[in-house]
mmCIF file of C-alpha atoms and ligand atoms in Angstrom:
data_model
loop_
_atom_site.group_PDB
_atom_site.id
_atom_site.type_symbol
_atom_site.label_atom_id
_atom_site.label_comp_id
_atom_site.label_asym_id
_atom_site.label_seq_id
_atom_site.Cartn_x
_atom_site.Cartn_y
_atom_site.Cartn_z
ATOM 1 C CA MET A 1 0.000 0.000 0.000
ATOM 2 C CA GLY A 2 1.332 3.421 -0.963
ATOM 3 C CA VAL A 3 0.884 6.634 1.016
ATOM 4 C CA ARG A 4 -2.702 7.537 1.989
ATOM 5 C CA ALA A 5 -3.398 11.071 3.207
ATOM 6 C CA LEU A 6 -6.601 10.045 4.972
ATOM 7 C CA TRP A 7 -9.064 7.203 5.485
ATOM 8 C CA TYR A 8 -12.472 6.799 7.114
ATOM 9 C CA GLU A 9 -13.344 3.925 9.415
ATOM 10 C CA ASP A 10 -15.723 3.447 12.364
ATOM 11 C CA HIS A 11 -17.318 6.861 11.837
ATOM 12 C CA THR A 12 -13.884 8.448 12.293
ATOM 13 C CA LEU A 13 -11.751 10.407 9.819
ATOM 14 C CA HIS A 14 -8.077 9.487 10.153
ATOM 15 C CA LEU A 15 -5.700 12.142 8.815
ATOM 16 C CA LEU A 16 -1.951 11.925 8.374
ATOM 17 C CA ASP A 17 -0.716 15.194 9.919
ATOM 18 C CA GLN A 18 1.197 16.703 6.993
ATOM 19 C CA ARG A 19 2.670 19.462 9.145
ATOM 20 C CA ARG A 20 4.816 16.862 10.913
ATOM 21 C CA LEU A 21 6.178 15.105 7.855
ATOM 22 C CA PRO A 22 8.768 13.955 7.039
ATOM 23 C CA GLY A 23 10.123 13.885 10.576
ATOM 24 C CA ARG A 24 7.183 12.216 12.315
ATOM 25 C CA THR A 25 4.216 10.115 11.258
ATOM 26 C CA VAL A 26 1.298 11.378 13.337
ATOM 27 C CA VAL A 27 -2.296 10.364 12.613
ATOM 28 C CA ARG A 28 -5.190 12.539 13.862
ATOM 29 C CA HIS A 29 -8.520 10.836 14.588
ATOM 30 C CA ARG A 30 -11.519 13.117 14.053
ATOM 31 C CA ARG A 31 -15.175 12.569 14.889
ATOM 32 C CA ARG A 32 -16.389 16.186 14.744
ATOM 33 C CA VAL A 33 -16.864 18.546 11.837
ATOM 34 C CA GLU A 34 -15.262 21.464 13.722
ATOM 35 C CA GLU A 35 -12.042 19.448 14.069
ATOM 36 C CA VAL A 36 -11.970 18.644 10.364
ATOM 37 C CA ALA A 37 -12.531 22.313 9.484
ATOM 38 C CA GLU A 38 -9.639 23.317 11.713
ATOM 39 C CA ASP A 39 -7.429 20.605 10.171
ATOM 40 C CA ILE A 40 -8.123 21.985 6.705
ATOM 41 C CA ARG A 41 -7.442 25.573 7.783
ATOM 42 C CA THR A 42 -4.205 24.704 9.563
ATOM 43 C CA MET A 43 -3.089 22.330 6.809
ATOM 44 C CA VAL A 44 -3.001 19.070 8.735
ATOM 45 C CA VAL A 45 -4.560 17.992 5.454
ATOM 46 C CA ARG A 46 -3.821 19.986 2.305
ATOM 47 C CA GLY A 47 -3.801 19.804 -1.472
ATOM 48 C CA ALA A 48 -6.943 20.520 -3.476
ATOM 49 C CA PRO A 49 -8.360 17.011 -4.011
ATOM 50 C CA ALA A 50 -7.485 15.903 -0.456
ATOM 51 C CA ILE A 51 -9.197 18.837 1.220
ATOM 52 C CA GLY A 52 -12.259 18.155 -0.926
ATOM 53 C CA VAL A 53 -12.378 14.575 0.334
ATOM 54 C CA ALA A 54 -11.676 15.627 3.937
ATOM 55 C CA ALA A 55 -14.505 18.159 3.724
ATOM 56 C CA ALA A 56 -16.838 15.509 2.285
ATOM 57 C CA TYR A 57 -16.125 13.364 5.355
ATOM 58 C CA GLY A 58 -16.475 16.456 7.561
ATOM 59 C CA MET A 59 -20.033 16.777 6.223
ATOM 60 C CA ALA A 60 -20.629 13.089 6.949
ATOM 61 C CA LEU A 61 -19.413 13.563 10.529
ATOM 62 C CA ALA A 62 -21.662 16.616 10.973
ATOM 63 C CA SER A 63 -24.665 14.550 9.891
ATOM 64 C CA ARG A 64 -24.041 12.316 12.919
ATOM 65 C CA GLN A 65 -23.567 15.220 15.379
ATOM 66 C CA ARG A 66 -26.316 16.987 17.289
ATOM 67 C CA GLY A 67 -27.139 20.546 16.236
ATOM 68 C CA TRP A 68 -25.688 20.543 12.726
ATOM 69 C CA THR A 69 -27.716 21.093 9.575
ATOM 70 C CA SER A 70 -26.227 20.398 6.167
ATOM 71 C CA ALA A 71 -26.175 24.148 5.408
ATOM 72 C CA ARG A 72 -24.385 25.053 8.639
ATOM 73 C CA ALA A 73 -21.782 22.325 8.187
ATOM 74 C CA ALA A 74 -21.234 23.414 4.574
ATOM 75 C CA ARG A 75 -20.694 27.019 5.705
ATOM 76 C CA ARG A 76 -18.239 25.996 8.424
ATOM 77 C CA LEU A 77 -16.145 23.801 6.142
ATOM 78 C CA GLY A 78 -16.369 26.258 3.266
ATOM 79 C CA SER A 79 -14.900 29.074 5.357
ATOM 80 C CA THR A 80 -11.547 27.325 5.778
ATOM 81 C CA ARG A 81 -9.647 27.887 2.519
ATOM 82 C CA PRO A 82 -10.938 29.838 -0.490
ATOM 83 C CA THR A 83 -8.836 28.859 -3.504
ATOM 84 C CA ALA A 84 -9.201 25.131 -4.177
ATOM 85 C CA VAL A 85 -12.607 24.594 -5.762
ATOM 86 C CA ASP A 86 -12.396 20.889 -4.873
ATOM 87 C CA LEU A 87 -13.188 21.847 -1.280
ATOM 88 C CA PHE A 88 -16.566 23.212 -2.336
ATOM 89 C CA VAL A 89 -17.265 20.306 -4.688
ATOM 90 C CA GLY A 90 -16.620 17.805 -1.871
ATOM 91 C CA ILE A 91 -18.888 19.755 0.483
ATOM 92 C CA ARG A 92 -21.665 20.171 -2.073
ATOM 93 C CA THR A 93 -21.614 16.519 -3.105
ATOM 94 C CA VAL A 94 -22.371 15.338 0.433
ATOM 95 C CA GLU A 95 -24.679 18.262 1.232
ATOM 96 C CA GLU A 96 -26.904 17.326 -1.708
ATOM 97 C CA ALA A 97 -26.971 13.654 -0.715
ATOM 98 C CA TRP A 98 -27.796 14.610 2.890
ATOM 99 C CA ASP A 99 -30.602 16.920 1.708
ATOM 100 C CA ARG A 100 -32.015 14.125 -0.474
ATOM 101 C CA GLY A 101 -32.176 11.900 2.606
ATOM 102 C CA GLU A 102 -29.356 9.627 1.440
ATOM 103 C CA ASP A 103 -26.517 8.357 3.611
ATOM 104 C CA PRO A 104 -23.867 11.148 3.867
ATOM 105 C CA GLU A 105 -21.128 8.646 4.764
ATOM 106 C CA ALA A 106 -21.833 6.623 1.627
ATOM 107 C CA ALA A 107 -21.781 9.845 -0.417
ATOM 108 C CA ALA A 108 -18.400 10.813 1.049
ATOM 109 C CA ASP A 109 -17.041 7.304 0.380
ATOM 110 C CA GLU A 110 -18.192 7.523 -3.202
ATOM 111 C CA TYR A 111 -16.629 10.965 -3.644
ATOM 112 C CA ARG A 112 -13.348 9.679 -2.259
ATOM 113 C CA THR A 113 -13.376 6.642 -4.559
ATOM 114 C CA ARG A 114 -14.105 8.884 -7.510
ATOM 115 C CA VAL A 115 -11.157 11.185 -6.748
ATOM 116 C CA VAL A 116 -8.747 8.260 -6.299
ATOM 117 C CA GLU A 117 -9.900 6.631 -9.551
ATOM 118 C CA GLU A 118 -9.558 9.904 -11.447
ATOM 119 C CA CYS A 119 -6.025 10.416 -10.142
ATOM 120 C CA HIS A 120 -5.057 6.889 -11.157
ATOM 121 C CA ARG A 121 -6.441 7.600 -14.618
ATOM 122 C CA ILE A 122 -4.382 10.820 -14.780
ATOM 123 C CA GLY A 123 -1.299 8.691 -14.174
ATOM 124 C CA VAL A 124 -2.104 6.361 -17.061
ATOM 125 C CA VAL A 125 -3.075 9.196 -19.405
ATOM 126 C CA GLY A 126 -0.104 11.396 -18.515
ATOM 127 C CA ALA A 127 2.743 8.874 -18.427
ATOM 128 C CA PRO A 128 3.226 8.756 -22.246
ATOM 129 C CA LEU A 129 3.939 12.506 -22.200
ATOM 130 C CA LEU A 130 7.022 11.696 -20.175
ATOM 131 C CA ALA A 131 8.195 8.955 -22.557
ATOM 132 C CA ARG A 132 11.055 11.129 -23.776
ATOM 133 C CA ALA A 133 11.374 13.322 -20.689
ATOM 134 C CA ASP A 134 14.121 11.922 -18.506
ATOM 135 C CA ARG A 135 14.214 14.914 -16.153
ATOM 136 C CA VAL A 136 10.991 16.421 -14.878
ATOM 137 C CA LEU A 137 10.409 19.458 -12.659
ATOM 138 C CA THR A 138 7.481 19.654 -10.239
ATOM 139 C CA HIS A 139 6.323 22.326 -7.806
ATOM 140 C CA CYS A 140 4.673 22.032 -4.372
ATOM 141 C CA ASN A 141 3.267 18.620 -3.470
ATOM 142 C CA ALA A 142 0.795 17.185 -5.940
ATOM 143 C CA GLY A 143 1.238 13.615 -4.793
ATOM 144 C CA ALA A 144 -0.796 11.124 -2.779
ATOM 145 C CA LEU A 145 -0.688 13.429 0.228
ATOM 146 C CA ALA A 146 -2.470 16.114 -1.773
ATOM 147 C CA THR A 147 -5.042 13.819 -3.356
ATOM 148 C CA VAL A 148 -5.595 10.844 -0.968
ATOM 149 C CA GLU A 149 -3.753 8.413 -3.279
ATOM 150 C CA TRP A 150 -1.603 8.549 -6.454
ATOM 151 C CA GLY A 151 -1.437 12.305 -6.875
ATOM 152 C CA THR A 152 -2.068 14.543 -9.840
ATOM 153 C CA ALA A 153 1.378 15.708 -11.051
ATOM 154 C CA LEU A 154 3.019 12.737 -9.335
ATOM 155 C CA ALA A 155 0.634 10.159 -10.834
ATOM 156 C CA PRO A 156 2.144 10.279 -14.374
ATOM 157 C CA ILE A 157 5.599 10.404 -12.796
ATOM 158 C CA ARG A 158 4.789 7.245 -10.783
ATOM 159 C CA VAL A 159 3.465 5.370 -13.813
ATOM 160 C CA ALA A 160 6.343 6.547 -16.045
ATOM 161 C CA HIS A 161 8.832 5.491 -13.380
ATOM 162 C CA GLN A 162 7.423 1.942 -13.344
ATOM 163 C CA ARG A 163 8.315 1.736 -17.036
ATOM 164 C CA ARG A 164 11.576 3.708 -16.820
ATOM 165 C CA PRO A 165 13.287 3.631 -13.405
ATOM 166 C CA SER A 166 15.941 6.131 -14.561
ATOM 167 C CA LEU A 167 13.379 8.975 -14.507
ATOM 168 C CA PHE A 168 14.676 11.919 -12.468
ATOM 169 C CA VAL A 169 12.575 14.551 -10.685
ATOM 170 C CA PHE A 170 13.624 18.086 -9.781
ATOM 171 C CA VAL A 171 11.589 19.080 -6.706
ATOM 172 C CA ASP A 172 11.058 22.791 -6.005
ATOM 173 C CA GLU A 173 11.378 23.277 -2.260
ATOM 174 C CA THR A 174 8.223 25.465 -2.323
ATOM 175 C CA ARG A 175 8.568 28.165 0.297
ATOM 176 C CA PRO A 176 7.101 29.189 2.622
ATOM 177 C CA LEU A 177 5.762 25.852 3.904
ATOM 178 C CA LEU A 178 8.157 23.631 1.956
ATOM 179 C CA GLN A 179 5.637 21.173 0.565
ATOM 180 C CA GLY A 180 8.208 20.163 -2.068
ATOM 181 C CA ALA A 181 11.214 19.640 0.197
ATOM 182 C CA ARG A 182 9.177 17.981 2.958
ATOM 183 C CA LEU A 183 6.329 16.131 1.257
ATOM 184 C CA THR A 184 7.116 15.520 -2.419
ATOM 185 C CA ALA A 185 10.665 14.451 -1.559
ATOM 186 C CA TRP A 186 9.228 12.116 1.122
ATOM 187 C CA GLU A 187 6.837 10.493 -1.345
ATOM 188 C CA LEU A 188 9.500 10.092 -4.041
ATOM 189 C CA GLU A 189 11.978 8.690 -1.555
ATOM 190 C CA ARG A 190 9.433 6.072 -0.397
ATOM 191 C CA ASP A 191 8.789 5.078 -4.015
ATOM 192 C CA GLY A 192 12.484 4.898 -4.875
ATOM 193 C CA ILE A 193 12.187 7.627 -7.517
ATOM 194 C CA ARG A 194 15.446 9.499 -8.112
ATOM 195 C CA HIS A 195 15.127 13.180 -7.297
ATOM 196 C CA ALA A 196 16.850 16.334 -6.104
ATOM 197 C CA VAL A 197 15.308 19.137 -4.081
ATOM 198 C CA ILE A 198 16.197 22.535 -5.493
ATOM 199 C CA ALA A 199 15.778 26.021 -4.052
ATOM 200 C CA ASP A 200 12.724 27.750 -5.475
ATOM 201 C CA ASN A 201 14.898 30.236 -7.316
ATOM 202 C CA ALA A 202 17.037 27.552 -8.999
ATOM 203 C CA ALA A 203 14.529 26.299 -11.570
ATOM 204 C CA GLY A 204 15.448 28.958 -14.152
ATOM 205 C CA HIS A 205 19.081 27.913 -13.936
ATOM 206 C CA PHE A 206 18.326 24.277 -14.721
ATOM 207 C CA LEU A 207 15.759 25.099 -17.407
ATOM 208 C CA ALA A 208 18.181 27.443 -19.171
ATOM 209 C CA ARG A 209 20.926 24.795 -19.135
ATOM 210 C CA GLY A 210 18.653 22.233 -20.782
ATOM 211 C CA GLU A 211 18.641 20.016 -17.708
ATOM 212 C CA ILE A 212 14.841 19.801 -17.467
ATOM 213 C CA ASP A 213 12.746 18.144 -20.212
ATOM 214 C CA ALA A 214 9.218 18.779 -18.894
ATOM 215 C CA VAL A 215 7.410 20.573 -16.074
ATOM 216 C CA ILE A 216 4.329 19.058 -14.468
ATOM 217 C CA VAL A 217 2.234 20.586 -11.700
ATOM 218 C CA GLY A 218 -1.197 20.191 -10.122
ATOM 219 C CA ALA A 219 -3.889 22.853 -9.772
ATOM 220 C CA ASP A 220 -6.270 24.254 -7.194
ATOM 221 C CA ARG A 221 -8.796 25.735 -9.604
ATOM 222 C CA ILE A 222 -8.923 25.756 -13.395
ATOM 223 C CA ALA A 223 -11.091 28.398 -15.067
ATOM 224 C CA ARG A 224 -13.072 27.793 -18.249
ATOM 225 C CA ASN A 225 -10.419 29.438 -20.448
ATOM 226 C CA GLY A 226 -7.588 27.328 -18.962
ATOM 227 C CA ASP A 227 -6.126 29.943 -16.590
ATOM 228 C CA PHE A 228 -5.408 28.112 -13.356
ATOM 229 C CA ALA A 229 -4.423 28.708 -9.736
ATOM 230 C CA ASN A 230 -1.736 26.617 -8.096
ATOM 231 C CA LYS A 231 0.836 27.006 -5.342
ATOM 232 C CA ILE A 232 2.615 30.343 -5.283
ATOM 233 C CA GLY A 233 5.608 30.207 -7.638
ATOM 234 C CA THR A 234 3.864 28.128 -10.313
ATOM 235 C CA TYR A 235 3.386 31.151 -12.575
ATOM 236 C CA GLU A 236 7.080 31.972 -12.728
ATOM 237 C CA LYS A 237 7.933 28.323 -13.477
ATOM 238 C CA ALA A 238 5.458 28.378 -16.367
ATOM 239 C CA VAL A 239 6.993 31.541 -17.801
ATOM 240 C CA LEU A 240 10.497 30.123 -17.443
ATOM 241 C CA ALA A 241 9.444 26.881 -19.110
ATOM 242 C CA ARG A 242 8.043 28.783 -22.093
ATOM 243 C CA GLU A 243 11.142 30.997 -22.295
ATOM 244 C CA ASN A 244 13.276 27.874 -22.522
ATOM 245 C CA GLY A 245 11.036 25.839 -24.844
ATOM 246 C CA VAL A 246 10.162 23.229 -22.205
ATOM 247 C CA PRO A 247 6.603 21.776 -22.192
ATOM 248 C CA PHE A 248 4.500 22.694 -19.161
ATOM 249 C CA TYR A 249 1.655 20.344 -18.116
ATOM 250 C CA VAL A 250 -1.106 20.679 -15.514
ATOM 251 C CA ALA A 251 -2.662 17.514 -14.090
ATOM 252 C CA ALA A 252 -6.068 17.641 -12.398
ATOM 253 C CA PRO A 253 -9.192 15.572 -11.689
ATOM 254 C CA TRP A 254 -12.663 16.902 -12.567
ATOM 255 C CA PRO A 255 -13.458 18.542 -9.212
ATOM 256 C CA THR A 256 -10.586 21.008 -9.835
ATOM 257 C CA PHE A 257 -12.271 22.400 -12.967
ATOM 258 C CA ASP A 258 -14.442 25.441 -12.290
ATOM 259 C CA PHE A 259 -16.409 25.981 -15.483
ATOM 260 C CA ALA A 260 -18.375 28.805 -13.851
ATOM 261 C CA ARG A 261 -15.242 31.025 -13.842
ATOM 262 C CA PRO A 262 -14.579 32.502 -17.270
ATOM 263 C CA ASN A 263 -10.907 33.187 -16.516
ATOM 264 C CA GLY A 264 -8.310 33.348 -13.786
ATOM 265 C CA ARG A 265 -8.965 36.943 -12.759
ATOM 266 C CA SER A 266 -11.927 35.933 -10.618
ATOM 267 C CA ILE A 267 -10.184 33.080 -8.790
ATOM 268 C CA PRO A 268 -9.964 33.924 -5.064
ATOM 269 C CA VAL A 269 -6.370 33.795 -3.864
ATOM 270 C CA GLU A 270 -5.826 32.886 -0.228
ATOM 271 C CA GLU A 271 -3.447 35.126 1.705
ATOM 272 C CA ARG A 272 -2.053 33.359 4.758
ATOM 273 C CA ALA A 273 -0.354 34.538 7.943
ATOM 274 C CA MET A 274 2.821 36.630 7.683
ATOM 275 C CA GLU A 275 4.594 34.309 10.124
ATOM 276 C CA GLU A 276 4.798 31.593 7.463
ATOM 277 C CA VAL A 277 7.150 33.847 5.480
ATOM 278 C CA LEU A 278 8.930 35.562 8.370
ATOM 279 C CA THR A 279 9.891 32.274 10.034
ATOM 280 C CA LEU A 280 11.433 28.982 8.986
ATOM 281 C CA ALA A 281 10.677 25.830 10.996
ATOM 282 C CA GLY A 282 9.485 28.020 13.854
ATOM 283 C CA ARG A 283 12.594 30.264 13.872
ATOM 284 C CA ARG A 284 12.256 33.947 13.088
ATOM 285 C CA LEU A 285 14.327 34.908 10.015
ATOM 286 C CA ALA A 286 13.385 38.532 9.432
ATOM 287 C CA PRO A 287 13.881 41.463 11.819
ATOM 288 C CA ARG A 288 11.140 41.816 14.435
ATOM 289 C CA GLY A 289 9.759 44.956 12.781
ATOM 290 C CA SER A 290 9.393 43.475 9.271
ATOM 291 C CA ALA A 291 6.031 42.675 7.760
ATOM 292 C CA ALA A 292 5.426 40.143 4.970
ATOM 293 C CA ARG A 293 2.958 39.301 2.213
ATOM 294 C CA ASN A 294 1.978 35.693 1.831
ATOM 295 C CA PRO A 295 -0.281 34.788 -1.092
ATOM 296 C CA ALA A 296 -0.589 30.998 -0.981
ATOM 297 C CA PHE A 297 -1.350 30.686 -4.713
ATOM 298 C CA ASP A 298 -0.829 32.450 -8.014
ATOM 299 C CA VAL A 299 -2.717 32.327 -11.280
ATOM 300 C CA THR A 300 -0.971 31.153 -14.444
ATOM 301 C CA PRO A 301 -2.443 32.276 -17.769
ATOM 302 C CA ALA A 302 -3.610 29.456 -20.029
ATOM 303 C CA ARG A 303 -1.185 30.417 -22.804
ATOM 304 C CA TYR A 304 1.716 28.902 -20.861
ATOM 305 C CA VAL A 305 0.105 25.441 -20.631
ATOM 306 C CA ARG A 306 1.025 22.828 -23.244
ATOM 307 C CA GLY A 307 -1.649 20.453 -22.014
ATOM 308 C CA PHE A 308 -4.055 19.624 -19.199
ATOM 309 C CA ILE A 309 -3.782 16.004 -18.118
ATOM 310 C CA THR A 310 -7.355 15.009 -17.238
ATOM 311 C CA PRO A 311 -8.950 11.636 -16.477
ATOM 312 C CA ALA A 312 -10.325 11.688 -20.034
ATOM 313 C CA GLY A 313 -7.109 12.547 -21.859
ATOM 314 C CA VAL A 314 -4.696 15.395 -22.517
ATOM 315 C CA VAL A 315 -6.333 18.575 -23.773
ATOM 316 C CA ARG A 316 -5.143 21.975 -24.919
ATOM 317 C CA PRO A 317 -6.246 25.071 -22.983
ATOM 318 C CA ALA A 318 -8.607 26.063 -25.819
ATOM 319 C CA ASP A 319 -10.503 22.800 -25.303
ATOM 320 C CA VAL A 320 -11.024 23.102 -21.537
ATOM 321 C CA ALA A 321 -14.461 24.711 -21.872
ATOM 322 C CA GLY A 322 -15.624 21.759 -23.977
ATOM 323 C CA LEU A 323 -14.872 19.332 -21.133
ATOM 324 C CA ARG A 324 -17.861 20.511 -19.104
ATOM 325 C CA PRO A 325 -20.279 17.691 -20.117
ATOM 326 C CA VAL A 326 -17.623 15.024 -19.478
ATOM 327 C CA ALA A 327 -16.891 16.470 -16.036
ATOM 328 C CA ARG A 328 -20.594 16.731 -15.260
ATOM 329 C CA ARG A 329 -21.181 13.063 -16.187
ATOM 330 C CA ALA A 330 -18.287 11.998 -13.941
ATOM 331 C CA SER A 331 -19.777 13.854 -10.978
ATOM 332 C CA ARG A 332 -23.168 12.122 -11.098
ATOM 333 C CA PRO A 333 -23.953 9.963 -8.058
ATOM 334 C CA GLY A 334 -23.161 6.348 -8.841
ATOM 335 C CA SER A 335 -20.453 7.173 -11.393
ATOM 336 C CA ALA A 336 -17.709 5.872 -9.080
ATOM 337 C CA ARG A 337 -17.491 2.425 -7.595
ATOM 338 C CA ARG A 338 -19.162 2.460 -4.178
ATOM 339 C CA GLY A 339 -17.366 0.853 -1.276
ATOM 340 C CA SER A 340 -14.662 1.021 1.291
ATOM 341 C CA PRO A 341 -11.074 2.142 0.657
ATOM 342 C CA PRO A 342 -8.894 -0.347 -1.258
HETATM 343 O O1 MRU B 401 -1.465 25.143 0.178
HETATM 344 P P1 MRU B 401 -1.499 23.729 -0.309
HETATM 345 O O2 MRU B 401 -0.359 22.910 0.166
HETATM 346 O O3 MRU B 401 -2.845 23.079 -0.021
HETATM 347 O O4 MRU B 401 -1.388 23.865 -1.875
HETATM 348 C C1 MRU B 401 -1.432 22.717 -2.666
HETATM 349 C C2 MRU B 401 -1.152 22.971 -4.093
HETATM 350 O O5 MRU B 401 -1.037 24.093 -4.528
HETATM 351 C C3 MRU B 401 -1.104 21.791 -5.011
HETATM 352 O O6 MRU B 401 -0.193 21.995 -6.029
HETATM 353 C C4 MRU B 401 -2.501 21.640 -5.609
HETATM 354 O O7 MRU B 401 -3.458 21.480 -4.600
HETATM 355 C C5 MRU B 401 -2.592 20.546 -6.572
HETATM 356 S S1 MRU B 401 -2.551 19.051 -5.717
HETATM 357 C C6 MRU B 401 -2.924 17.765 -6.390
#
């Protein structure tokens, strides 16, 4: 069994505390929606697809607690992080089932299964793109930790690596919270995939020297025109990739597509606490009097994307809008295998 970011058993959501990795493996056991909301806000669980699944289970937990309506639980969970649309899709999926009188736990299980299956599919669909790319750059953590299992950006890397063990991954450290250095490196290490962590400002150096053959990242929200939000620093990697003639791919399951947004300008960008920038591993770096700005995401214009790796195939930005019916079909209740985690 590979890494799992979370699982649900005995009416309890079990979450791997991602703030502690890679140093310690700590699992949190949650039976209350307020705890799950706090875990999403504080990034015990993180990554767009994973917070969607966690929120779906948060709704299921609320349905078993006294004093919670579906609308109140949806508001509480929805107030945690604004950028990843998956969060709201996970909430809405269970809210609708709850309101129809169906079993919210079964709805959350089905949502989880759907996300895992879609990520696996992304791996199969995306791996051929890496057939001639020996050295791949990725940003943030878009692995199993961010998606429950497989990953988005890491799924094609995992499948390609099974076929070609020499594959090499450049891992952006991803300041301020170091999801690359801490989490992506941890996942790759466990899978025996060769990699090197690089400082966030080193990618241009390697791209310019021809040492990177492809860039692949995940997304937190993809607008109808193909503009997309992802971890802060993604935009500059996309520009650098274009400047150096290196293909730039975005891998995402259907819940990450927000067809209601015409373009990236209307995507809400979360701004987090200054301390995340002013400190490193709990130690103050900057002078006491310094302030900071800390946008957690940036928006990359569609023109920098060579292709979106979706569960249904690789598409160009111009074709994203046309995916709406496919995504809608995939989100219908019953479209994923029902049942407990594999
Ligand atoms: O702030 P985070 O760690 O939740 O941000 C995560 C990312 O930006 C990931 O790249 C994104 O969610 C895609 S994950 C499959």
